[in-house]
Amino acid sequence: QTLLTYPGLAGTVWGLAGASRTLKMGVEEIVALATIRCILQLTLLGYILLPIFRVNSPALVVIYMVIMILFAAAEAVGR
């Protein structure tokens, strides 16, 4: 499923971009790029998580959680 299958979400994004343009805020490009990035990241995460949860192995889930926590910590320290 994509963002376009959720009319409320798509309408919100288009509404924000339209409001930005109307109010001359100049953030419509930022909104568009953030939306595309979000869709791509969540889609990729879905493709990664689905096989992990299908295996139904608590050990594999814990290993994945530890990896994600380490990546999040590294990202937080980098900021």
mmCIF file of C-alpha atoms in Angstrom:
data_model
loop_
_atom_site.group_PDB
_atom_site.id
_atom_site.type_symbol
_atom_site.label_atom_id
_atom_site.label_comp_id
_atom_site.label_asym_id
_atom_site.label_seq_id
_atom_site.Cartn_x
_atom_site.Cartn_y
_atom_site.Cartn_z
ATOM 1 C CA GLN A 1 0.000 0.000 0.000
ATOM 2 C CA THR A 2 1.166 3.490 -0.723
ATOM 3 C CA LEU A 3 0.393 6.932 0.589
ATOM 4 C CA LEU A 4 -2.050 7.387 -2.271
ATOM 5 C CA THR A 5 -4.216 4.565 -0.921
ATOM 6 C CA TYR A 6 -4.826 6.640 2.177
ATOM 7 C CA PRO A 7 -6.752 9.692 0.935
ATOM 8 C CA GLY A 8 -6.585 11.413 4.313
ATOM 9 C CA LEU A 9 -2.794 11.235 4.464
ATOM 10 C CA ALA A 10 -2.326 12.230 0.850
ATOM 11 C CA GLY A 11 -4.787 15.086 1.312
ATOM 12 C CA THR A 12 -2.893 16.286 4.373
ATOM 13 C CA VAL A 13 0.424 16.352 2.513
ATOM 14 C CA TRP A 14 -1.093 18.150 -0.481
ATOM 15 C CA GLY A 15 -2.891 20.536 1.874
ATOM 16 C CA LEU A 16 0.344 21.420 3.668
ATOM 17 C CA ALA A 17 2.154 21.984 0.401
ATOM 18 C CA GLY A 18 -0.747 24.129 -0.870
ATOM 19 C CA ALA A 19 -0.863 26.162 2.345
ATOM 20 C CA SER A 20 2.878 26.702 2.168
ATOM 21 C CA ARG A 21 2.599 27.948 -1.396
ATOM 22 C CA THR A 22 -0.412 30.179 -0.621
ATOM 23 C CA LEU A 23 1.279 31.708 2.415
ATOM 24 C CA LYS A 24 4.584 32.000 0.507
ATOM 25 C CA MET A 25 6.392 30.042 3.200
ATOM 26 C CA GLY A 26 8.635 28.317 0.680
ATOM 27 C CA VAL A 27 8.626 24.913 2.362
ATOM 28 C CA GLU A 28 6.647 22.958 -0.223
ATOM 29 C CA GLU A 29 9.842 21.382 -1.594
ATOM 30 C CA ILE A 30 10.886 20.373 1.917
ATOM 31 C CA VAL A 31 7.433 18.866 2.554
ATOM 32 C CA ALA A 32 7.564 16.939 -0.745
ATOM 33 C CA LEU A 33 11.077 15.601 -0.122
ATOM 34 C CA ALA A 34 10.269 14.656 3.477
ATOM 35 C CA THR A 35 7.146 12.817 2.296
ATOM 36 C CA ILE A 36 9.066 10.869 -0.361
ATOM 37 C CA ARG A 37 11.834 10.049 2.103
ATOM 38 C CA CYS A 38 9.313 8.869 4.695
ATOM 39 C CA ILE A 39 7.528 6.622 2.203
ATOM 40 C CA LEU A 40 10.795 5.086 1.009
ATOM 41 C CA GLN A 41 12.141 4.514 4.527
ATOM 42 C CA LEU A 42 8.942 2.946 5.829
ATOM 43 C CA THR A 43 8.622 0.739 2.754
ATOM 44 C CA LEU A 44 12.206 -0.462 3.152
ATOM 45 C CA LEU A 45 11.659 -1.060 6.865
ATOM 46 C CA GLY A 46 8.559 -3.103 6.049
ATOM 47 C CA TYR A 47 10.542 -5.288 3.661
ATOM 48 C CA ILE A 48 13.175 -5.814 6.360
ATOM 49 C CA LEU A 49 10.777 -6.490 9.241
ATOM 50 C CA LEU A 50 8.323 -8.786 7.478
ATOM 51 C CA PRO A 51 10.728 -11.748 7.098
ATOM 52 C CA ILE A 52 12.016 -11.259 10.648
ATOM 53 C CA PHE A 53 8.537 -11.492 12.144
ATOM 54 C CA ARG A 54 7.492 -14.350 9.837
ATOM 55 C CA VAL A 55 10.314 -16.512 11.205
ATOM 56 C CA ASN A 56 8.693 -16.096 14.631
ATOM 57 C CA SER A 57 11.997 -16.297 16.449
ATOM 58 C CA PRO A 58 12.312 -14.139 19.580
ATOM 59 C CA ALA A 59 16.106 -14.363 19.366
ATOM 60 C CA LEU A 60 16.114 -12.934 15.838
ATOM 61 C CA VAL A 61 13.789 -10.110 16.905
ATOM 62 C CA VAL A 62 16.060 -9.273 19.869
ATOM 63 C CA ILE A 63 19.139 -9.269 17.606
ATOM 64 C CA TYR A 64 17.366 -6.909 15.201
ATOM 65 C CA MET A 65 16.315 -4.645 18.093
ATOM 66 C CA VAL A 66 19.903 -4.450 19.362
ATOM 67 C CA ILE A 67 21.149 -3.553 15.881
ATOM 68 C CA MET A 68 18.499 -0.834 15.531
ATOM 69 C CA ILE A 69 19.330 0.592 18.974
ATOM 70 C CA LEU A 70 23.027 0.714 18.055
ATOM 71 C CA PHE A 71 22.242 2.512 14.776
ATOM 72 C CA ALA A 72 19.940 4.961 16.580
ATOM 73 C CA ALA A 73 22.603 5.648 19.230
ATOM 74 C CA ALA A 74 25.250 6.250 16.567
ATOM 75 C CA GLU A 75 22.895 8.626 14.755
ATOM 76 C CA ALA A 76 22.097 10.506 17.977
ATOM 77 C CA VAL A 77 25.774 10.859 18.874
ATOM 78 C CA GLY A 78 26.495 12.131 15.345
ATOM 79 C CA ARG A 79 24.117 15.031 15.834
#
